[in-house]
CSV table of C-alpha atoms and ligand atoms in Angstrom, one decimal:
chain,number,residue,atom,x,y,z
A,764,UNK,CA,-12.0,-17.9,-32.1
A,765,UNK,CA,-10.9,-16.4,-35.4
A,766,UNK,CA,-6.5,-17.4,-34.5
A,767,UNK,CA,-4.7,-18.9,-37.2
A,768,UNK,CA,-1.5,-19.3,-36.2
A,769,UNK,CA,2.0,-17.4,-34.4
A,770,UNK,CA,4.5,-16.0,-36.9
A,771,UNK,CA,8.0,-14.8,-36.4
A,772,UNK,CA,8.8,-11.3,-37.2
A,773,UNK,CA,12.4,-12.2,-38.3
A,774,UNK,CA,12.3,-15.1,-40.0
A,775,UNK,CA,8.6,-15.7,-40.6
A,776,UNK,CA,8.5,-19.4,-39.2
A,777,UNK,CA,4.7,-20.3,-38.2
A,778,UNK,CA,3.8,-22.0,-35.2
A,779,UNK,CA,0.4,-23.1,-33.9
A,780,UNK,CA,-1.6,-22.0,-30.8
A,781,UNK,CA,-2.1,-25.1,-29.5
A,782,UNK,CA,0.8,-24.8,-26.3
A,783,UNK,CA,2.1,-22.5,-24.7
A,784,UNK,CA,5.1,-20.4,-26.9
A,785,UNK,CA,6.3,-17.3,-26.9
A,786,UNK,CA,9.6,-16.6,-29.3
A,787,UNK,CA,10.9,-18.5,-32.0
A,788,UNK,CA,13.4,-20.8,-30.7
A,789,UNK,CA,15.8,-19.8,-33.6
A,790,UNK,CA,16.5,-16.4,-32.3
A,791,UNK,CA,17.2,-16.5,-28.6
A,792,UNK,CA,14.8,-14.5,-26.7
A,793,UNK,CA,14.3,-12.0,-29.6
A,794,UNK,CA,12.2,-14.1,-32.0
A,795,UNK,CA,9.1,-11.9,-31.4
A,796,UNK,CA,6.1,-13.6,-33.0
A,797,UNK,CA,3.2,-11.8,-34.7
A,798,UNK,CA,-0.4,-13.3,-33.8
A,799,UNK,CA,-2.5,-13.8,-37.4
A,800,UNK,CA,-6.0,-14.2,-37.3
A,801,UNK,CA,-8.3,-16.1,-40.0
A,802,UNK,CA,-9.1,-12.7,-41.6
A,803,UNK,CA,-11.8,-14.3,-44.2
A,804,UNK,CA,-13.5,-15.7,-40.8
A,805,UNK,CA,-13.8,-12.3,-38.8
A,806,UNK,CA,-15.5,-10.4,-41.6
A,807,UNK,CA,-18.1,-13.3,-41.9
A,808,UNK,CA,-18.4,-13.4,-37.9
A,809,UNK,CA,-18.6,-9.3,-38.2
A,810,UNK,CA,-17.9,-5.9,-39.5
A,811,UNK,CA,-17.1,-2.4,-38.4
A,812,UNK,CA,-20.8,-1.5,-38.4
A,813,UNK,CA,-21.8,-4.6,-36.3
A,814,UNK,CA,-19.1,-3.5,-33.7
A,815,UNK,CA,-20.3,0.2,-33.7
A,816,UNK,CA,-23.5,-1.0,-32.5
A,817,UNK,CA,-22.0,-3.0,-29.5
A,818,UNK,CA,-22.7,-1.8,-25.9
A,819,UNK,CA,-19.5,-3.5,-24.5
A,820,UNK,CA,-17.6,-0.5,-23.9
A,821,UNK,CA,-14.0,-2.4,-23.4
A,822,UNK,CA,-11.3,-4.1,-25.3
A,823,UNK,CA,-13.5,-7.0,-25.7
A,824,UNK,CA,-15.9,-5.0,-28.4
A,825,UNK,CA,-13.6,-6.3,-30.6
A,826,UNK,CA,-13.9,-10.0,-29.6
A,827,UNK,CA,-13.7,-11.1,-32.8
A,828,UNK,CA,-10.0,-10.1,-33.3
A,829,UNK,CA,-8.7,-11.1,-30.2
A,830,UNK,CA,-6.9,-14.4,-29.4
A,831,UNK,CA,-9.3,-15.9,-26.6
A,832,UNK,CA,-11.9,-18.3,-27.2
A,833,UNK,CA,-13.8,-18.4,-24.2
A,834,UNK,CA,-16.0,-15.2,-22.9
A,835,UNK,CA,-15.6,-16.9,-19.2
A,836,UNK,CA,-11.7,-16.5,-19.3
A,837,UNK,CA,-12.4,-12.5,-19.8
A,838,UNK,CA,-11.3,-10.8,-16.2
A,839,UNK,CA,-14.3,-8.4,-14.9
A,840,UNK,CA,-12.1,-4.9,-14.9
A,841,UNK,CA,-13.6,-2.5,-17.3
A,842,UNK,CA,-10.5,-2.3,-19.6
A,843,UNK,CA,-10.3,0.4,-22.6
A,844,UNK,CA,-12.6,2.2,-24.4
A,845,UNK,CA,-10.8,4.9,-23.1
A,846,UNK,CA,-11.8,8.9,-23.9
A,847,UNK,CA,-10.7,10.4,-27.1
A,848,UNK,CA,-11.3,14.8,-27.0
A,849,UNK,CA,-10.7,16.9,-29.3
A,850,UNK,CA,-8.3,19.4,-28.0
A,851,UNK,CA,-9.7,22.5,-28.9
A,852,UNK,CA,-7.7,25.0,-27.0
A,853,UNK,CA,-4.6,23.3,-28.4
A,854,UNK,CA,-5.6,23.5,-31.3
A,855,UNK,CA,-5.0,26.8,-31.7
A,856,UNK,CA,-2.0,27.3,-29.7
A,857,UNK,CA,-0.3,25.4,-32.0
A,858,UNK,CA,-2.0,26.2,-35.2
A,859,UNK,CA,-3.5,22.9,-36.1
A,860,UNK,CA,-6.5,21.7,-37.7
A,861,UNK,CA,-7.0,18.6,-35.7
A,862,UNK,CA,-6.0,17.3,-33.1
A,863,UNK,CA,-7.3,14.5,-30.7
A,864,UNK,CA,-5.8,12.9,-27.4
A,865,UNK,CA,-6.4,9.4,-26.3
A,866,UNK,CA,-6.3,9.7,-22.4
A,867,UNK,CA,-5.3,5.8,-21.6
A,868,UNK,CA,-5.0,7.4,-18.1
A,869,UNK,CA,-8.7,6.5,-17.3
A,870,UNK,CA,-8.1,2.7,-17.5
A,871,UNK,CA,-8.4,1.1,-13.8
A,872,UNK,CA,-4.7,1.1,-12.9
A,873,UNK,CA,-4.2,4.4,-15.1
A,874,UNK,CA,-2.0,3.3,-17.9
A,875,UNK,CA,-2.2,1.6,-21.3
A,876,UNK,CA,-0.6,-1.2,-20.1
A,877,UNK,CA,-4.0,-3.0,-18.4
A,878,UNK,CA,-5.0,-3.2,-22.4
A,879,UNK,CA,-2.4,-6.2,-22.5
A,880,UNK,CA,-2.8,-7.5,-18.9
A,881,UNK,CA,-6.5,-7.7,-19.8
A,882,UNK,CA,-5.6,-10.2,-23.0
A,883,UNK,CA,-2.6,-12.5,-21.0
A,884,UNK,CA,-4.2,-12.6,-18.0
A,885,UNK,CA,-7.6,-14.1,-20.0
A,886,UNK,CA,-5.1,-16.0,-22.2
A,887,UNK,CA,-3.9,-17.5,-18.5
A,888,UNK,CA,-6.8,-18.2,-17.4
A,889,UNK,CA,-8.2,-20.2,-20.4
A,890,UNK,CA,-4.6,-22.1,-20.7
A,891,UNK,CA,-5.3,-22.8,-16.9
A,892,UNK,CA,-2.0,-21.4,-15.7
A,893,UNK,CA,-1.8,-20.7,-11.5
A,894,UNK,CA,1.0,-17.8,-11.2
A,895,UNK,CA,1.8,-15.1,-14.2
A,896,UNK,CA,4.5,-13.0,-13.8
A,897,UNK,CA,6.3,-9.6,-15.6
A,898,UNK,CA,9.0,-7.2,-15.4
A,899,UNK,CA,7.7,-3.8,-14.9
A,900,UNK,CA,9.1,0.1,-15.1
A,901,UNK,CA,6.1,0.1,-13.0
A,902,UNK,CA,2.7,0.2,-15.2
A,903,UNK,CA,2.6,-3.0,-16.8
A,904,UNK,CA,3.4,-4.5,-13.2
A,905,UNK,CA,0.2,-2.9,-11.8
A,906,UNK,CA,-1.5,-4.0,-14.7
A,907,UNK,CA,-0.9,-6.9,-14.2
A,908,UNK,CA,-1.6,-7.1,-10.8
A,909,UNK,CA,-4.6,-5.2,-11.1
A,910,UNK,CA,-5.7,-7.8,-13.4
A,911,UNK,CA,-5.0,-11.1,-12.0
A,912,UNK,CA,-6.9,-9.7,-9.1
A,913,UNK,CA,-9.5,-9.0,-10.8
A,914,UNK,CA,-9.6,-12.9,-12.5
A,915,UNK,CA,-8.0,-14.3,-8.8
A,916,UNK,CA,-4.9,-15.5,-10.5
A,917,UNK,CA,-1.2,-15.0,-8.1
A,918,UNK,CA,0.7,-12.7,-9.7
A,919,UNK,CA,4.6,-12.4,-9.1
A,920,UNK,CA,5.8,-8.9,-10.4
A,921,UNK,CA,10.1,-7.8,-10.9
A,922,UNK,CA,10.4,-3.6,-11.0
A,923,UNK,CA,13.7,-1.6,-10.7
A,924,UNK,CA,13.9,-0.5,-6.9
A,925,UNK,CA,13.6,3.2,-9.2
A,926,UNK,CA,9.9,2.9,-9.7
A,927,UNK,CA,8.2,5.3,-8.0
A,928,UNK,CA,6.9,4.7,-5.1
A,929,UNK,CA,2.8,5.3,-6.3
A,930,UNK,CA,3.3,2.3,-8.9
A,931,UNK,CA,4.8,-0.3,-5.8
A,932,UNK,CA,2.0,0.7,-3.7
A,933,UNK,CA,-0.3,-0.3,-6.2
A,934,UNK,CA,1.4,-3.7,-6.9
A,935,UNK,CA,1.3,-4.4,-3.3
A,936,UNK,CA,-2.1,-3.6,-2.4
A,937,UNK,CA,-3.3,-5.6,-5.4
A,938,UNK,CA,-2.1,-8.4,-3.4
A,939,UNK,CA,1.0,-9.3,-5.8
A,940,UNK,CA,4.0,-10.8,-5.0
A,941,UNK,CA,6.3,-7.7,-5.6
A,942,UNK,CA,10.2,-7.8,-6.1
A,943,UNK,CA,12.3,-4.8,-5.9
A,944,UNK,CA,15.2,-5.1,-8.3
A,945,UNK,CA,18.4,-4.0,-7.5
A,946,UNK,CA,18.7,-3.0,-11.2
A,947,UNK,CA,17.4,-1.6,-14.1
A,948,UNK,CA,14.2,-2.4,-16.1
A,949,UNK,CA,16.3,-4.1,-18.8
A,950,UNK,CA,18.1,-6.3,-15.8
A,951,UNK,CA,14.5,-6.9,-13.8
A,952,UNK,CA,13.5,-8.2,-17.3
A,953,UNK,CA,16.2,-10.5,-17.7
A,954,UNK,CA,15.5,-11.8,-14.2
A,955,UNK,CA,12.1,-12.2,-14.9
A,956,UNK,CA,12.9,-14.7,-18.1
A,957,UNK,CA,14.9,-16.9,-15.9
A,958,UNK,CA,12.3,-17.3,-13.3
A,959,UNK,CA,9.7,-18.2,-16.1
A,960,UNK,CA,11.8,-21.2,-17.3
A,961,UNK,CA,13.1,-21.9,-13.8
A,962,UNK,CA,9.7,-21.5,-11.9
A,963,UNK,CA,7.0,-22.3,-14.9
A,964,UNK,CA,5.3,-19.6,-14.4
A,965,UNK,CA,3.3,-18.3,-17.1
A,966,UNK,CA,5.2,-14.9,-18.7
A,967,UNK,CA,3.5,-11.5,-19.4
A,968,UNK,CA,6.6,-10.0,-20.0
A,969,UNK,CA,6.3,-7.2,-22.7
A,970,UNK,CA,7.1,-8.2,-26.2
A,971,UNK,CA,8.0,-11.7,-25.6
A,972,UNK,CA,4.4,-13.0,-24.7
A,973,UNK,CA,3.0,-12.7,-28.1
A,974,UNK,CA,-0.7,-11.6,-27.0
A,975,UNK,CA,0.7,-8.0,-25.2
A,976,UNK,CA,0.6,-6.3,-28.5
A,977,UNK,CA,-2.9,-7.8,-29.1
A,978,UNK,CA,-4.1,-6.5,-25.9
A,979,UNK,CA,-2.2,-3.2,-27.2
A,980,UNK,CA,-3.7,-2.8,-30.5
A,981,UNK,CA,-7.1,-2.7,-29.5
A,982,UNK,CA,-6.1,1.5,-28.7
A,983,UNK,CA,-5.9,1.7,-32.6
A,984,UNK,CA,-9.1,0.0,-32.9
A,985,UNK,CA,-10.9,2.5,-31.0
A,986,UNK,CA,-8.9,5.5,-32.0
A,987,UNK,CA,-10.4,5.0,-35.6
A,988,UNK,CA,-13.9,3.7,-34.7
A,989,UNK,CA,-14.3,6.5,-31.9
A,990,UNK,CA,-13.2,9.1,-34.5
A,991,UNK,CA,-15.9,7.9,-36.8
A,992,UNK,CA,-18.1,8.0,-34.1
A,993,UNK,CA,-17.2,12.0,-33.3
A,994,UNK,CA,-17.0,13.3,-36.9
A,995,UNK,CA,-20.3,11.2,-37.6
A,996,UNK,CA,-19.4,9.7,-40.3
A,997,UNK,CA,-21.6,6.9,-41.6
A,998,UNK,CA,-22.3,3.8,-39.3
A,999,UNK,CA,-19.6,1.2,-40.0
A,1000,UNK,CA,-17.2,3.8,-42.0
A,1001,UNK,CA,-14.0,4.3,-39.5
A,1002,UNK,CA,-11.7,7.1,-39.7
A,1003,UNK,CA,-8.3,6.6,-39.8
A,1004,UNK,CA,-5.8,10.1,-39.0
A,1005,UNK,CA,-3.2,11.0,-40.5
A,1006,UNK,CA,0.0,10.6,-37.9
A,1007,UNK,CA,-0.5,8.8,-34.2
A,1008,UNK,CA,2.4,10.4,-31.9
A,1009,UNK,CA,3.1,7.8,-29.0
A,1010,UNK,CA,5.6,7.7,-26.4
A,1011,UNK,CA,7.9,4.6,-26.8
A,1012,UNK,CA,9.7,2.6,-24.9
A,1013,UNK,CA,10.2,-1.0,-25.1
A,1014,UNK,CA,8.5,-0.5,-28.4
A,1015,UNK,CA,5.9,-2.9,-27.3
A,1016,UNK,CA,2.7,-0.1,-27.5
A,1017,UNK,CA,3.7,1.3,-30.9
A,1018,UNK,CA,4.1,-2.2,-32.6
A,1019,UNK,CA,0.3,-3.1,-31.3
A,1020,UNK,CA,-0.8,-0.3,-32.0
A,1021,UNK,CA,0.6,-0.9,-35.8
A,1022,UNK,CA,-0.8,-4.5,-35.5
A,1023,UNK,CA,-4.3,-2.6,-34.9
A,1024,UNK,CA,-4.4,-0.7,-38.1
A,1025,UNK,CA,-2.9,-3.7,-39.9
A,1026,UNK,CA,-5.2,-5.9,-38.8
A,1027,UNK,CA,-8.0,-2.9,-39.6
A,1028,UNK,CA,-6.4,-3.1,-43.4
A,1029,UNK,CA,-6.4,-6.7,-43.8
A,1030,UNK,CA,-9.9,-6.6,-43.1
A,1031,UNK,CA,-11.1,-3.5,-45.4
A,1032,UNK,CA,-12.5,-1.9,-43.0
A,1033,UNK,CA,-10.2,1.4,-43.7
A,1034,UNK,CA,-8.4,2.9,-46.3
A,1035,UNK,CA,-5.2,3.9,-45.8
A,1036,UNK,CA,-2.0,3.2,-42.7
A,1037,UNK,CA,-1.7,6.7,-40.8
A,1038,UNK,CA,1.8,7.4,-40.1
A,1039,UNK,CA,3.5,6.7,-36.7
A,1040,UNK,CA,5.5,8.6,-34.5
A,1041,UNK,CA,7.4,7.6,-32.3
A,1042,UNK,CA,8.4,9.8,-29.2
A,1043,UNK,CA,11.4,8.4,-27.2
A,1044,UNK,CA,13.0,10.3,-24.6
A,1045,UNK,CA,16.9,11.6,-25.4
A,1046,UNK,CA,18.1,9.7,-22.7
A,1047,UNK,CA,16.8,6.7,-23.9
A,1048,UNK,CA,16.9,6.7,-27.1
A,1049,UNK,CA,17.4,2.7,-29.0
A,1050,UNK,CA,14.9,2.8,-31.4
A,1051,UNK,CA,15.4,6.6,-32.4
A,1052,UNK,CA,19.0,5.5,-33.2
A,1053,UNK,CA,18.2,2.8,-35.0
A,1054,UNK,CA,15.4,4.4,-37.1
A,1055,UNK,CA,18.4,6.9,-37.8
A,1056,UNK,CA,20.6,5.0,-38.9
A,1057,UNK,CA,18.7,3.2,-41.3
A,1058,UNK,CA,18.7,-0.2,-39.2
A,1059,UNK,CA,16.8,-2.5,-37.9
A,1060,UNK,CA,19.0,-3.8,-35.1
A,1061,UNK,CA,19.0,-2.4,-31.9
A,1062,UNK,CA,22.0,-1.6,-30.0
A,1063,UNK,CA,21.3,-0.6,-26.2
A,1064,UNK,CA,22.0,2.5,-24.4
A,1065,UNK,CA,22.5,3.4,-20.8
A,1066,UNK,CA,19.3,4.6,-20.2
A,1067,UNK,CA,18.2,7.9,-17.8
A,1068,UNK,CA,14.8,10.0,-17.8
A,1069,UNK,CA,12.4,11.2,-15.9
A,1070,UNK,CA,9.7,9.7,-18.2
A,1071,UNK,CA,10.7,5.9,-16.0
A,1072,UNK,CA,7.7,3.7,-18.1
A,1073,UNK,CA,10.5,4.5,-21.0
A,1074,UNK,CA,13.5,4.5,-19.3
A,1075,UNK,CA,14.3,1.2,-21.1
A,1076,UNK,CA,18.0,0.5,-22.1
A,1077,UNK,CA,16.9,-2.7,-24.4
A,1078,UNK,CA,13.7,-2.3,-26.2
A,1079,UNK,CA,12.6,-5.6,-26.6
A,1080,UNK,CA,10.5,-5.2,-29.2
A,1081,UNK,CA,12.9,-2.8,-30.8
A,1082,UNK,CA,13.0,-4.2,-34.1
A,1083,UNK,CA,8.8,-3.8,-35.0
A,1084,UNK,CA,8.8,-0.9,-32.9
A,1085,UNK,CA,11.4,0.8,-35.9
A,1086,UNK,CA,9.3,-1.2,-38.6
A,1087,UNK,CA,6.4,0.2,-37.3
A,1088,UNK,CA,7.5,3.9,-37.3
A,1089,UNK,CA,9.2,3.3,-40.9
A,1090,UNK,CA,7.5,1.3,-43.1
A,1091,UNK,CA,4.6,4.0,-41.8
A,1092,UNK,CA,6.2,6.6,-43.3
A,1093,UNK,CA,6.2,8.2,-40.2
A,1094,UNK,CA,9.3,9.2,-38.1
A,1095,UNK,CA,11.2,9.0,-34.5
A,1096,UNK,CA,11.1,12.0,-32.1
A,1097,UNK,CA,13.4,12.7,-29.5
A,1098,UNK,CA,12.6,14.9,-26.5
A,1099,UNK,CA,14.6,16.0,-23.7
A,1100,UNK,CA,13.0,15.9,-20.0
A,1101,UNK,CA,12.3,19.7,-19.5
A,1102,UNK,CA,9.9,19.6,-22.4
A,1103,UNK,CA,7.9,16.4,-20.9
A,1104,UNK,CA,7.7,18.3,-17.6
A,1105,UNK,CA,6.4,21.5,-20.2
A,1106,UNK,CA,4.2,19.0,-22.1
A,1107,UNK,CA,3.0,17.6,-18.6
A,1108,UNK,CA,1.7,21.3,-18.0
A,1109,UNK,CA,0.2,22.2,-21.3
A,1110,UNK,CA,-1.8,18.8,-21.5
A,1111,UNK,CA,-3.0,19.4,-17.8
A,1112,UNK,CA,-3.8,23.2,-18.4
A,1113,UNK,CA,-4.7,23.1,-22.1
A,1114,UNK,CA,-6.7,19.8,-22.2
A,1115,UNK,CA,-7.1,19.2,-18.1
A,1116,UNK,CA,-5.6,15.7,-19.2
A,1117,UNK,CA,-2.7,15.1,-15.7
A,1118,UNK,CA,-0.5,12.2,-17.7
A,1119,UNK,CA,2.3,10.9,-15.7
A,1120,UNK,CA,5.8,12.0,-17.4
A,1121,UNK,CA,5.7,9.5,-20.4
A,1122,UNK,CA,1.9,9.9,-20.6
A,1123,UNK,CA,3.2,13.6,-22.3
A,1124,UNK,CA,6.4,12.2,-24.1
A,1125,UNK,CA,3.8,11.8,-27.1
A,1126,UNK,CA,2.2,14.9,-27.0
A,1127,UNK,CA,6.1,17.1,-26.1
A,1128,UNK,CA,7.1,15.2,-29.7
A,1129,UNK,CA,4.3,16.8,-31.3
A,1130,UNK,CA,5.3,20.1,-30.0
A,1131,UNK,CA,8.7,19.2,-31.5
A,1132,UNK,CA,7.0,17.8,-34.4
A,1133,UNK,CA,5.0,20.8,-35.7
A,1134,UNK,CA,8.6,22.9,-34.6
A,1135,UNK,CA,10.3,21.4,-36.6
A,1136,UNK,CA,7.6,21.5,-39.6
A,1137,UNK,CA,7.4,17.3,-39.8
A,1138,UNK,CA,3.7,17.8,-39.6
A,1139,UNK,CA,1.1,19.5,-42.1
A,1140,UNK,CA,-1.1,21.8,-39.8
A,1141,UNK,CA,-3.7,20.9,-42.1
A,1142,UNK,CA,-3.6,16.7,-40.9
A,1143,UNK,CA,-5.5,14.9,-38.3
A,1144,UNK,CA,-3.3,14.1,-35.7
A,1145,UNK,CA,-3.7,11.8,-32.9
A,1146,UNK,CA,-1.7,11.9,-29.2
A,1147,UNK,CA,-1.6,8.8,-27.3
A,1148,UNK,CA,-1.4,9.8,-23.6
A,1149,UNK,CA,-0.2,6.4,-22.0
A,1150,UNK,CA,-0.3,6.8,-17.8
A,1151,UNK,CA,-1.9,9.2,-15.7
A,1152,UNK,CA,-0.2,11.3,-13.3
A,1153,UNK,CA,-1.0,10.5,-10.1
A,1154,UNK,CA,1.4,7.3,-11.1
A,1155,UNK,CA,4.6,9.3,-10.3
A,1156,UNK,CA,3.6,12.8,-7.8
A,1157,UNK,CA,7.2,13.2,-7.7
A,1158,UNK,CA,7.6,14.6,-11.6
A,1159,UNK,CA,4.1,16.3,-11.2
A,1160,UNK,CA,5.3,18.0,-8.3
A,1161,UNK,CA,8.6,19.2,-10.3
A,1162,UNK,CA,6.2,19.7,-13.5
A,1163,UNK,CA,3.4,21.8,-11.2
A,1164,UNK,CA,6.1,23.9,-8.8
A,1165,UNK,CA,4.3,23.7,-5.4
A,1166,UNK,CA,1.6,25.7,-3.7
A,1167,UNK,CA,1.8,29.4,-1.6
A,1168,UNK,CA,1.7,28.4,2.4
A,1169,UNK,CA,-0.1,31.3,3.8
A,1170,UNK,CA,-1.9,32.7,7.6
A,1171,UNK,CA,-5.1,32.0,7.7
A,1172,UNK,CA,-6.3,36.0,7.7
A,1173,UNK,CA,-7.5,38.4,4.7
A,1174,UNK,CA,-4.5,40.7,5.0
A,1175,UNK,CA,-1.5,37.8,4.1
A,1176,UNK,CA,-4.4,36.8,1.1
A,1177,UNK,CA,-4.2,40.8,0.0
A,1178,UNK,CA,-0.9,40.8,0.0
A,1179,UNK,CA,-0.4,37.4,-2.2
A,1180,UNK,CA,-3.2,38.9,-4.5
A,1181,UNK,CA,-1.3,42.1,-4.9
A,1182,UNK,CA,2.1,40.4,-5.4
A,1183,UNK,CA,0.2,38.7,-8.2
B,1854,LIG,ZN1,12.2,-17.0,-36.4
């Protein structure tokens, strides 16, 4: 295993692997730690030509820059190594050179978020842990239970009663044990911290276990080695884009995916930091805020949209997620919920990708985006679709309109037609 050591992101106190941690103690709860790796070792142990040539098509390609040392510890779900098209017929409905979608839809519970379970619920089983638990909007719950099925670990799982009913039935018939909140994320979250330290459980909770965003930047890994891949370049040369639009939330998915291409750049093995973008919906807007106003500090909102994996009043990993987007050069989008629902459309009929509402907050920002003229329609641009939308039927149903109830004869068909 290639892990040096745990770092805080606010102060920048280390702290070894050795025992279980997961904040530094200085800051509360909010001492989010970055994980740093040996970097000198991985690029003896391998290189991006090495991993091109791998057949593991999952997360765990990338072995070598992840934080487990035992390939036993690895739960059998297929994780990652998601699709990446290139979005032809968008394209040119919006004018642009290039652009590629990342459908993180097609991992086994349908949402980005089983890249992390995959990573804490190996870390758990190597630590030897016997019950993880998270607070959920709903994907990272069925993540996680989808996971520690998978590796046979008991899984206890807090979601707002909100979530929609698709992502509690697939909690449950993982086999978790499933508690319905009377609350909101932020307040299932809070509940979720207290039963950690009450209960010893071991915490996947977004943000504040330290390996989520390494499970997370493993997207980034593959968006520039499957890019490579597409364009053939040359074996072992890995493309990087120039902007990755993603739908954020608790801010957790944008700062791995950072933690990816800064990890990529450490090593040498690209050239240059594409800038992020950050899509946040305008109901829930903390780290947009806080990017405008030039802060780092996140002050919470009273959260409501349709988009519920982002409907999150405290993003608790706030503070990278607005590094991320800044020191990027990149910039925070806000969208309102009639264009997801329009995004949720376009992707399904442009791209025949059905993301779940914030599966198309990333791609409605982009639409804003090249609106507004923050994008070059010259660059290579990159849309991180995060959930699938069989997740939440309700918004597809209010995105999709519903179908024409007709007699089953010719004549009520001609006169449908006709009406047409
Ligand atoms: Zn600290």
């Amino acid at each position: 295993m290639n892990l040096s050591h745990l770092k805080c992101s606010l102060c920048g106190a280390q702290y070894d692997t050795k025992q279980i941690r997961y904040v530094c103690p200085k800051h509360g709860d909010s001492g989010l730690l970055d994980v740093i790796y040996d970097y000198e070792k991985i690029n003896s142990a391998t290189s991006a030509a090495e991993i091109s040539k791998s057949k593991d098509l999952s997360i765990w390609r990338y072995w070598e820059m992840l934080p487990i040392a035992n390939h036993e510890a690895v739960p059998p779900l297929r994780v990652g190594w998601t699709p990446l098209y290139e979005a032809t017929r968008l394209e040119k409905e919006l004018g642009l050179r290039s652009l590629w979608l990342k459908d993180d839809g097609m991992n086994p519970t349908a949402s980005f978020k089983d890249r992390a379970s995959a990573v804490v619920v190996a870390k758990a089983k190597e630590l030897g842990v016997d019950c993880i638990t998270t607070a959920s909007s709903g994907n990272a719950g069925a993540a996680l239970a989808g996971l520690s099925a998978s590796a046979g670990i008991p899984a206890v799982v807090f979601v707002p009663r909100t979530a929609p009913e698709a992502k509690v039935a697939q909690l449950l018939i993982y086999g978790s044990r499933v508690f319905l909140v009377n609350g909101t994320y932020d307040q299932a979250f809070e509940l979720c911290l207290a039963a950690t330290k009450e209960f010893g459980w071991y915490s996947r909770n977004t943000g504040y276990n330290p390996f989520t965003s390494e499970g997370k930047k493993t997207a980034s890994l593959e968006i520039c080695e499957q890019l490579a891949s597409l364009k053939s370049s040359k074996p072992g040369e890995w493309t990087v884009p120039d902007r990755i639009f993603v739908a954020v939330g608790d801010g957790n998915i944008i700062t791995g995916i950072w933690k990816g291409l800064r990890d990529l750049l450490t090593l040498g093995w690209i050239e240059k930091m594409p800038k992020l973008m950050g899509v946040q919906a305008a109901g829930a807007a903390a780290c947009y805020n806080a990017w405008k106003s030039g802060s780092e500090s996140i002050t919470p909102v009273d959260p409501h949209t349709i988009s519920d994996s982002i409907c999150v009043g405290l993003p608790r990993d706030g503070t990278r997620a607005v590094r991320a987007v800044r020191e990027t050069g990149g910039a925070y989008i806000t969208v309102e919920d009639e264009e997801v629902l329009k995004a949720m459309r376009t992707l399904a009929r442009g791209a025949a990708i059905f993301a779940e509402p914030a599966g198309a907050t990333g791609y409605a920002g982009l639409i804003k985006a090249v609106r507004e003229g923050l994008v070059d329609r010259d660059e290579e641009l990159v849309v991180v679709v995060t959930g699938n939308g069989l997740k939440d039927i309700g918004s597809a149903v209010e995105a999709a309109g519903k179908a024409t109830l007709i007699e089953p004869n010719l004549d009520a068909l001609r006169e449908h037609v006709s009406e047409k």
